[in-house]
Amino acid sequence: MADFNVGLRDAGSVSIVELKGYLDAHTAPELENIFNKLIRENKFKIVVNFNQLNYISSAGLGVFMAYVETMRENNGDIKFANLKENVYNIFDLLGFPLLYEFYKDENEAIQKFNEPGKS
Amino acid sequence: MNLKNVIKFTRSRSLENAAVVSVLLLIYNFIFPIHSNPIVSLVNEVLVFLTIFFIYNYISPYTELRKDAPLSLVLNAGILGALVFFVISLANSAIGDGNSIKSDTGAVNTLFTTVLNYIFIIVLAYIFSTFRTLYYLRQKKDQSLYFNTMLFFFVMTFFSEFANFSSSLDFIHDAFFIVTIVLISLNSLKVSWIAFLTKKQKLYLLLISIILSILFGFNFGLLNESNVIKMILFKLSVGLYTVFSLVMIYGMIYFGVIFFTTLFHLPTAEAFDRRSEEISSLMDLTKLITQVFDFKELADSIINFTTKICNSNAAWLVTISEDGIEVTAVNNIGYVEARLAAELFLKDSVKGVYSITTADEIDERFNFRTVAVAPLNVHNKLSGYLFTARLSEVDFDKDEKNTLQTYADYASVALENAKLIAESIEKERLEKELDVARDVQRKILPVNFPVSDNYELSALFIPAFEVGGDYYDFFELSDNRLGFIVADVSGKGISAAFIMAELKGIFESLAKIVNSPTELLIKANEILKDSLDKKNFVTAVYGILDYKNGIMKIARAGHTPIIYCSAGKISRLLPKGIGLGLDYSAKFENSLEELEINLKDGDVFVIYSDGIPEAKNSMNEDFGYDRFENIISSNCKKNLDGIANEIVKEITLFSKDHTQHDDITLVIIRWSS
């Protein structure tokens, strides 16, 4: 279960966070560190790529809730992309899609950031 | 009776035996004051021998008891030796050669000489048993053969005196006498106990032993001359006289050997003292390690020992933590000074023990001239330093540095142990608190459910190992209505349990005043805003069953779907709604949807926490909704506890090789018209 990885790369002004494996109470601090690092670097436009994430627990969900406010206050956001069906269902059940933007593809999310007029 | 039993018997009754034999001897001597006849003489010799033997048997356990204090044994033997010396000298000057005693057959004379002989026998037995005890002291191997051989020759010499009446048999006596002396000399060499004395004791022993050797020599000399005591001894028993002389020779030789041995041991006495002190304090330290688990107490003991063993004036212990170095314990030095020294003398690069001597004053706040430092290592990790310092400029020698390092090694293990134990106590305390939290959680959940003809209720809660935040409850409301809640706080542990307890308060009070499930969830969300962390949320299903009219109103906030079984058909009810605590704006209110269902007879609602669909098997697969719904649909008609049992059974089977990670909560409601 401890098998978890966070990758980070840039796509212009947008930072892509790539998740891999299981995101739960034990691995959540790793993701928190990444978000803290991005905030220190004043990078608030974030797309999280869930392509390789197999499982997310409530503690994992909590990480996004804890950071999204900071990003939005700084003209940024956390957008979700490439979710597997089972992971999306968890978000969906909780009503996340009403509060966050979900995209089938990472590029869509990046584009959304780059659209003029929008944040 | 074999020999062993005889010895055992005579040992256990030695005092009675001694008394009986000595009285017999006294009576015998009254009857035969002069032993002219060989037969009379032989019987007398045997009686004397038995008296000596039994008194010796009686006395030897007492000297045996004092074997831990050899010096006092030596001193006691010496006092008796001195007593003999004074008695002989006094009698000599007072009575003269005492030839008259020998031929005097008067009763008073006999009584006087016999009683005096008893005193000599007691002295003889005591001194001899002292030698025996000293002989066996600190012997690594069984050396009893040599001693018993000597004993045998003592006895032979005793009886050979008797054969002396014919001068042609003189050589027998002389041979035994000489062999006994040779054996005495050999046995006198067993003085290894001297090595274990301290230097002070050795000096003391040196002084006494030379005096005693001379004293016993004098005694022997005096006994050889014709004088009154010799007469008195002779009168009772020739053997007694000879053996007494032999013991005096033994004393002379033995104390002489002790004198020289001690003399040769003196130069190494100090080193020996130090070693033995090192060993004994290491032993004390080992004891401390196993008995004292208080860090501070241990540290204090360690530095106290260090000062003593390294001949230093001060010692202190420095530990390294994330916050830097810290002086943990000091002896004869102030904390400020100790800290200063740690800053002045610590070298990062040095792995082992080292010392520094400075002729000049480094810092006016630092009073010491020589400092030795040993690192404390635990599992190859540096955990601190043990310091010791001298006021003088005498550097620590190699032995002292080694000792310091040994101490540091012990100290690091002991301190690590103390730390681990403190941690495990803390962990135990936390676990106890978790137990309390689990207990509280159990008590918050209802035990007695409302009862009505129009509905059946069943609820089940299986906690995971950790405390979780599952909560369910039923509320009897006005107008034939039943409120019910199933909620799940995100996360685990104490914080989830606290929120869960808060939920109980919120829902119980809101249920009484709010009539719509959506409205109730909205109000609950507002209240939770103040107590929920940013990253925490609560999912919930709240429903109101109007059981007279057969209407179910139900709302959901991010919770798992409600499984609804109506007329044999299974469906998932998923009224829209985001979890409590995810958003506190109008978005939450707007997201909520309220389902209103007109019930048919026998309709079943199953509400549960995500512990059920997310139960894992050994392949890490989810139990899932399909399995879950199948069980419900095939058991829909059973009584509710039967359905619940069936579900639990299947989950247990499914995840039998997998530990339960999440609480499982299951609430089943059936309505009947």
Short mmCIF file of C-alpha atoms in Angstrom, two decimals, chain B residues 146-502:
data_model
loop_
_atom_site.label_atom_id
_atom_site.label_comp_id
_atom_site.label_asym_id
_atom_site.label_seq_id
_atom_site.Cartn_x
_atom_site.Cartn_y
_atom_site.Cartn_z
CA TYR B 146 46.98 -31.96 50.18
CA PHE B 147 45.40 -30.58 53.28
CA ASN B 148 43.93 -33.93 54.31
CA THR B 149 47.30 -35.61 53.81
CA MET B 150 48.82 -33.06 56.14
CA LEU B 151 45.99 -33.67 58.57
CA PHE B 152 46.69 -37.37 58.42
CA PHE B 153 50.33 -36.82 59.27
CA PHE B 154 49.33 -34.56 62.14
CA VAL B 155 47.33 -37.47 63.52
CA MET B 156 50.15 -39.93 62.90
CA THR B 157 52.63 -37.67 64.64
CA PHE B 158 50.23 -37.38 67.53
CA PHE B 159 50.07 -41.13 68.01
CA SER B 160 53.72 -41.83 67.18
CA GLU B 161 54.64 -39.90 70.32
CA PHE B 162 53.05 -42.71 72.21
CA ALA B 163 55.36 -45.21 70.58
CA ASN B 164 58.19 -43.10 71.88
CA PHE B 165 58.34 -44.86 75.23
CA SER B 166 60.77 -47.21 73.66
CA SER B 167 63.71 -45.14 72.44
CA SER B 168 64.48 -47.65 69.70
CA LEU B 169 61.28 -46.52 67.91
CA ASP B 170 62.30 -42.85 67.98
CA PHE B 171 62.78 -42.74 64.23
CA ILE B 172 59.06 -43.34 63.61
CA HIS B 173 58.15 -40.23 65.51
CA ASP B 174 60.94 -38.20 63.92
CA ALA B 175 59.95 -39.30 60.43
CA PHE B 176 56.31 -38.32 60.91
CA PHE B 177 57.32 -35.04 62.52
CA ILE B 178 59.57 -34.09 59.63
CA VAL B 179 57.10 -35.13 56.93
CA THR B 180 54.39 -33.08 58.66
CA ILE B 181 56.64 -30.02 58.66
CA VAL B 182 57.38 -30.51 54.98
CA LEU B 183 53.66 -30.74 54.26
CA ILE B 184 52.99 -27.67 56.39
CA SER B 185 55.57 -25.75 54.36
CA LEU B 186 53.97 -26.86 51.09
CA ASN B 187 50.47 -26.03 52.20
CA SER B 188 51.56 -22.67 53.54
CA LEU B 189 52.22 -21.58 49.96
CA LYS B 190 48.50 -21.44 49.23
CA VAL B 191 48.03 -17.78 49.96
CA SER B 192 46.38 -16.52 46.79
CA TRP B 193 43.79 -14.68 48.85
CA ILE B 194 46.38 -12.01 49.58
CA ALA B 195 46.14 -10.76 46.00
CA PHE B 196 42.54 -9.76 46.51
CA LEU B 197 43.21 -7.46 49.43
CA THR B 198 43.30 -3.72 48.97
CA LYS B 199 46.55 -1.87 49.33
CA LYS B 200 45.65 -0.67 52.80
CA GLN B 201 44.81 -4.19 53.92
CA LYS B 202 48.05 -5.48 52.47
CA LEU B 203 50.10 -2.97 54.44
CA TYR B 204 48.24 -3.99 57.57
CA LEU B 205 48.76 -7.67 56.86
CA LEU B 206 52.45 -7.09 56.21
CA LEU B 207 52.84 -5.64 59.68
CA ILE B 208 50.82 -8.31 61.50
CA SER B 209 52.25 -11.28 59.65
CA ILE B 210 55.87 -10.52 60.52
CA ILE B 211 54.95 -10.00 64.19
CA LEU B 212 52.91 -13.22 64.23
CA SER B 213 55.58 -15.25 62.49
CA ILE B 214 58.09 -14.20 65.14
CA LEU B 215 55.56 -14.72 67.92
CA PHE B 216 54.73 -18.26 66.85
CA GLY B 217 58.46 -18.93 66.46
CA PHE B 218 59.00 -17.81 70.05
CA ASN B 219 56.16 -20.01 71.21
CA PHE B 220 57.72 -23.00 69.55
CA GLY B 221 61.08 -22.18 71.06
CA LEU B 222 59.62 -21.75 74.52
CA LEU B 223 57.75 -25.05 74.27
CA ASN B 224 60.96 -26.83 73.39
CA GLU B 225 62.71 -25.68 76.53
CA SER B 226 61.89 -27.36 79.75
CA ASN B 227 59.33 -25.23 81.50
CA VAL B 228 56.15 -25.55 83.44
CA ILE B 229 53.76 -25.40 80.47
CA LYS B 230 55.68 -28.10 78.67
CA MET B 231 55.35 -30.14 81.84
CA ILE B 232 51.65 -29.53 82.08
CA LEU B 233 51.09 -30.52 78.43
CA PHE B 234 53.36 -33.47 78.84
CA LYS B 235 51.58 -34.61 81.92
CA LEU B 236 48.27 -34.98 80.12
CA SER B 237 49.46 -36.18 76.74
CA VAL B 238 52.73 -36.32 74.86
CA GLY B 239 50.84 -36.20 71.58
CA LEU B 240 49.10 -32.97 72.55
CA TYR B 241 52.44 -31.38 73.26
CA THR B 242 53.87 -32.45 69.92
CA VAL B 243 50.85 -31.33 67.90
CA PHE B 244 50.78 -28.04 69.76
CA SER B 245 54.40 -27.50 68.83
CA LEU B 246 53.61 -28.40 65.24
CA VAL B 247 50.83 -25.80 65.09
CA MET B 248 53.23 -23.21 66.42
CA ILE B 249 55.64 -24.17 63.62
CA TYR B 250 52.77 -23.99 61.19
CA GLY B 251 52.02 -20.47 62.40
CA MET B 252 55.64 -19.44 62.10
CA ILE B 253 55.97 -20.77 58.56
CA TYR B 254 52.55 -19.65 57.38
CA PHE B 255 52.82 -16.09 58.63
CA GLY B 256 56.33 -15.94 57.28
CA VAL B 257 55.08 -16.92 53.85
CA ILE B 258 52.27 -14.39 54.15
CA PHE B 259 54.78 -11.70 55.04
CA PHE B 260 56.93 -12.28 51.98
CA THR B 261 54.01 -12.82 49.61
CA THR B 262 52.41 -9.60 50.78
CA LEU B 263 55.70 -7.82 50.40
CA PHE B 264 55.96 -8.92 46.77
CA HIS B 265 52.35 -8.03 46.12
CA LEU B 266 52.73 -4.51 47.42
CA PRO B 267 54.08 -2.82 44.27
CA THR B 268 51.12 -4.01 42.20
CA ALA B 269 48.63 -3.38 44.95
CA GLU B 270 47.55 0.00 43.59
CA ALA B 271 46.95 -1.26 40.07
CA PHE B 272 45.06 -4.18 41.48
CA ASP B 273 42.98 -1.85 43.60
CA ARG B 274 42.08 0.23 40.59
CA ARG B 275 41.18 -2.76 38.47
CA SER B 276 38.97 -4.22 41.15
CA GLU B 277 37.30 -0.87 41.66
CA GLU B 278 36.73 -0.62 37.90
CA ILE B 279 35.20 -4.06 37.85
CA SER B 280 32.98 -3.45 40.83
CA SER B 281 31.75 -0.14 39.49
CA LEU B 282 31.11 -1.69 36.08
CA MET B 283 29.11 -4.32 37.89
CA ASP B 284 27.17 -1.62 39.71
CA LEU B 285 26.57 0.09 36.42
CA THR B 286 25.31 -3.10 34.83
CA LYS B 287 22.92 -3.47 37.73
CA LEU B 288 21.80 0.11 37.25
CA ILE B 289 21.14 -0.48 33.57
CA THR B 290 18.78 -3.30 34.33
CA GLN B 291 17.05 -1.64 37.26
CA VAL B 292 16.94 2.10 36.68
CA PHE B 293 15.03 3.38 33.71
CA ASP B 294 15.04 7.01 34.60
CA PHE B 295 17.35 8.83 32.19
CA LYS B 296 18.43 11.51 34.64
CA GLU B 297 19.18 9.10 37.45
CA LEU B 298 21.24 6.90 35.15
CA ALA B 299 23.19 9.80 33.75
CA ASP B 300 24.00 11.02 37.27
CA SER B 301 25.24 7.59 38.35
CA ILE B 302 27.37 7.21 35.25
CA ILE B 303 29.21 10.48 35.71
CA ASN B 304 29.71 9.80 39.41
CA PHE B 305 31.39 6.51 38.58
CA THR B 306 33.43 8.17 35.87
CA THR B 307 34.99 10.69 38.25
CA LYS B 308 35.85 7.94 40.69
CA ILE B 309 37.38 5.56 38.17
CA CYS B 310 39.30 8.02 36.00
CA ASN B 311 40.84 9.80 38.99
CA SER B 312 39.38 13.02 37.73
CA ASN B 313 37.80 16.01 39.39
CA ALA B 314 34.70 16.40 37.30
CA ALA B 315 32.58 14.63 34.74
CA TRP B 316 29.62 15.58 32.63
CA LEU B 317 27.41 14.12 29.97
CA VAL B 318 26.41 15.85 26.77
CA THR B 319 23.67 14.53 24.50
CA ILE B 320 23.11 15.44 20.90
CA SER B 321 19.59 16.06 19.71
CA GLU B 322 18.01 17.83 16.78
CA ASP B 323 18.22 21.07 18.73
CA GLY B 324 22.00 20.75 19.12
CA ILE B 325 24.01 19.72 22.15
CA GLU B 326 22.63 19.65 25.63
CA VAL B 327 24.37 19.09 28.96
CA THR B 328 22.33 16.33 30.59
CA ALA B 329 24.18 15.67 33.83
CA VAL B 330 27.09 17.22 35.70
CA ASN B 331 29.34 16.23 38.57
CA ASN B 332 31.57 18.85 40.26
CA ILE B 333 31.10 21.30 37.41
CA GLY B 334 28.44 23.86 36.55
CA TYR B 335 26.13 23.48 33.58
CA VAL B 336 27.46 26.67 31.99
CA GLU B 337 31.06 25.59 32.36
CA ALA B 338 30.25 22.09 31.07
CA ARG B 339 28.58 23.56 28.02
CA LEU B 340 31.48 25.86 27.38
CA ALA B 341 33.89 22.91 27.55
CA ALA B 342 31.74 20.97 25.12
CA GLU B 343 32.01 23.84 22.69
CA LEU B 344 35.75 24.22 23.24
CA PHE B 345 36.88 20.61 23.03
CA LEU B 346 34.53 18.73 20.74
CA LYS B 347 36.11 17.52 17.54
CA ASP B 348 33.73 16.24 14.93
CA SER B 349 36.29 14.20 13.08
CA VAL B 350 37.49 12.07 15.99
CA LYS B 351 35.71 8.74 16.31
CA GLY B 352 37.16 7.34 19.56
CA VAL B 353 38.22 8.61 22.94
CA TYR B 354 40.79 11.44 23.15
CA SER B 355 42.24 13.79 25.73
CA ILE B 356 43.48 17.36 25.67
CA THR B 357 45.93 18.94 28.08
CA THR B 358 46.44 22.67 28.14
CA ALA B 359 49.13 24.50 30.00
CA ASP B 360 47.60 27.91 29.50
CA GLU B 361 44.24 29.17 30.42
CA ILE B 362 41.94 28.82 27.45
CA ASP B 363 39.05 30.65 28.94
CA GLU B 364 38.82 32.22 32.36
CA ARG B 365 35.47 30.57 32.88
CA PHE B 366 37.02 27.13 32.50
CA ASN B 367 38.94 25.88 35.54
CA PHE B 368 40.21 22.53 34.29
CA ARG B 369 43.54 21.82 32.61
CA THR B 370 43.03 18.31 31.29
CA VAL B 371 39.95 17.01 29.57
CA ALA B 372 39.13 13.56 28.19
CA VAL B 373 36.20 12.98 25.86
CA ALA B 374 34.56 9.72 24.80
CA PRO B 375 31.79 9.63 22.22
CA LEU B 376 28.54 7.81 22.97
CA ASN B 377 27.52 5.64 20.06
CA VAL B 378 24.25 3.79 19.64
CA HIS B 379 23.82 1.66 16.54
CA ASN B 380 26.71 3.51 14.90
CA LYS B 381 24.97 6.79 15.52
CA LEU B 382 26.59 9.44 17.67
CA SER B 383 24.24 10.26 20.52
CA GLY B 384 26.46 12.31 22.79
CA TYR B 385 29.75 12.64 24.66
CA LEU B 386 31.04 11.67 28.05
CA PHE B 387 33.50 14.22 29.44
CA THR B 388 35.83 14.03 32.36
CA ALA B 389 38.33 16.64 33.49
CA ARG B 390 41.21 17.22 35.88
CA LEU B 391 42.34 20.41 37.54
CA SER B 392 45.97 19.32 37.12
CA GLU B 393 47.91 19.05 33.88
CA VAL B 394 48.46 15.29 34.32
CA ASP B 395 47.20 13.71 31.16
CA PHE B 396 44.87 10.70 31.26
CA ASP B 397 46.80 7.51 30.64
CA LYS B 398 45.82 4.81 28.21
CA ASP B 399 44.02 2.73 30.83
CA GLU B 400 42.00 5.67 32.02
CA LYS B 401 40.97 6.56 28.51
CA ASN B 402 39.97 2.96 27.83
CA THR B 403 37.93 2.96 31.00
CA LEU B 404 36.26 6.18 29.94
CA GLN B 405 35.36 4.67 26.59
CA THR B 406 34.01 1.53 28.28
CA TYR B 407 31.89 3.75 30.47
CA ALA B 408 30.72 5.73 27.49
CA ASP B 409 29.68 2.50 25.75
CA TYR B 410 27.75 1.35 28.78
CA ALA B 411 26.26 4.77 29.19
CA SER B 412 25.04 4.95 25.64
CA VAL B 413 23.31 1.59 25.89
CA ALA B 414 21.77 2.45 29.24
CA LEU B 415 20.61 5.85 28.10
CA GLU B 416 19.19 4.43 24.89
CA ASN B 417 17.31 1.83 26.92
CA ALA B 418 15.93 4.47 29.20
CA LYS B 419 14.80 6.46 26.18
CA LEU B 420 13.16 3.47 24.51
CA ILE B 421 11.35 2.54 27.69
CA ALA B 422 10.09 6.07 28.12
CA GLU B 423 8.85 5.95 24.54
CA SER B 424 7.13 2.63 24.96
CA ILE B 425 5.43 3.86 28.13
CA GLU B 426 4.22 6.87 26.18
CA LYS B 427 2.99 4.61 23.41
CA GLU B 428 1.17 2.44 25.89
CA ARG B 429 -0.44 5.52 27.37
CA LEU B 430 -1.61 6.61 23.93
CA GLU B 431 -2.97 3.16 23.24
CA LYS B 432 -4.90 3.28 26.49
CA GLU B 433 -6.36 6.61 25.41
CA LEU B 434 -7.35 5.09 22.11
CA ASP B 435 -9.09 2.36 24.04
CA VAL B 436 -10.99 5.01 25.92
CA ALA B 437 -11.90 6.70 22.65
CA ARG B 438 -13.15 3.41 21.24
CA ASP B 439 -15.19 2.91 24.37
CA VAL B 440 -16.69 6.37 24.10
CA GLN B 441 -17.54 5.74 20.47
CA ARG B 442 -19.36 2.53 21.37
CA LYS B 443 -21.33 4.32 24.04
CA ILE B 444 -22.39 7.07 21.65
CA LEU B 445 -23.99 4.55 19.33
CA PRO B 446 -27.52 3.57 20.38
CA VAL B 447 -28.19 0.23 22.02
CA ASN B 448 -31.96 0.31 22.24
CA PHE B 449 -33.82 1.17 19.09
CA PRO B 450 -37.34 2.64 18.79
CA VAL B 451 -39.99 -0.03 18.33
CA SER B 452 -43.16 0.18 16.24
CA ASP B 453 -45.51 -2.12 14.35
CA ASN B 454 -44.85 -0.16 11.20
CA TYR B 455 -41.14 -0.61 10.91
CA GLU B 456 -38.27 -2.91 11.78
CA LEU B 457 -34.78 -1.65 12.54
CA SER B 458 -31.44 -3.34 12.58
CA ALA B 459 -28.02 -1.77 13.05
CA LEU B 460 -24.55 -3.16 13.22
CA PHE B 461 -21.16 -1.62 13.89
CA ILE B 462 -17.80 -3.38 13.47
CA PRO B 463 -14.93 -1.11 14.43
CA ALA B 464 -11.59 -1.36 12.68
CA PHE B 465 -8.42 -1.55 14.77
CA GLU B 466 -8.10 2.21 14.98
CA VAL B 467 -10.80 4.50 16.27
CA GLY B 468 -12.92 5.68 13.41
CA GLY B 469 -15.65 8.18 12.91
CA ASP B 470 -18.70 6.14 11.94
CA TYR B 471 -21.95 7.18 13.50
CA TYR B 472 -25.59 6.09 13.27
CA ASP B 473 -28.64 6.87 15.31
CA PHE B 474 -32.42 6.77 15.36
CA PHE B 475 -34.68 9.51 16.65
CA GLU B 476 -38.35 9.13 17.54
CA LEU B 477 -40.00 12.26 16.24
CA SER B 478 -43.45 13.72 16.65
CA ASP B 479 -46.35 12.85 14.30
CA ASN B 480 -45.42 9.18 13.89
CA ARG B 481 -42.11 9.90 12.31
CA LEU B 482 -38.74 8.22 12.73
CA GLY B 483 -35.51 10.09 11.99
CA PHE B 484 -32.34 8.17 11.19
CA ILE B 485 -28.78 9.10 10.43
CA VAL B 486 -25.75 7.28 9.14
CA ALA B 487 -22.55 9.35 8.96
CA ASP B 488 -18.87 8.81 8.39
CA VAL B 489 -16.17 11.24 9.45
CA SER B 490 -13.15 11.29 7.16
CA GLY B 491 -9.88 10.14 8.66
CA LYS B 492 -9.29 8.00 11.70
CA GLY B 493 -8.07 8.33 15.24
CA ILE B 494 -9.00 10.58 18.08
CA SER B 495 -9.88 13.59 15.94
CA ALA B 496 -12.43 11.57 13.96
CA ALA B 497 -13.88 10.20 17.20
CA PHE B 498 -14.25 13.71 18.57
CA ILE B 499 -16.11 14.91 15.50
CA MET B 500 -18.26 11.81 15.61
CA ALA B 501 -19.22 12.67 19.20
CA GLU B 502 -20.05 16.17 18.08
#
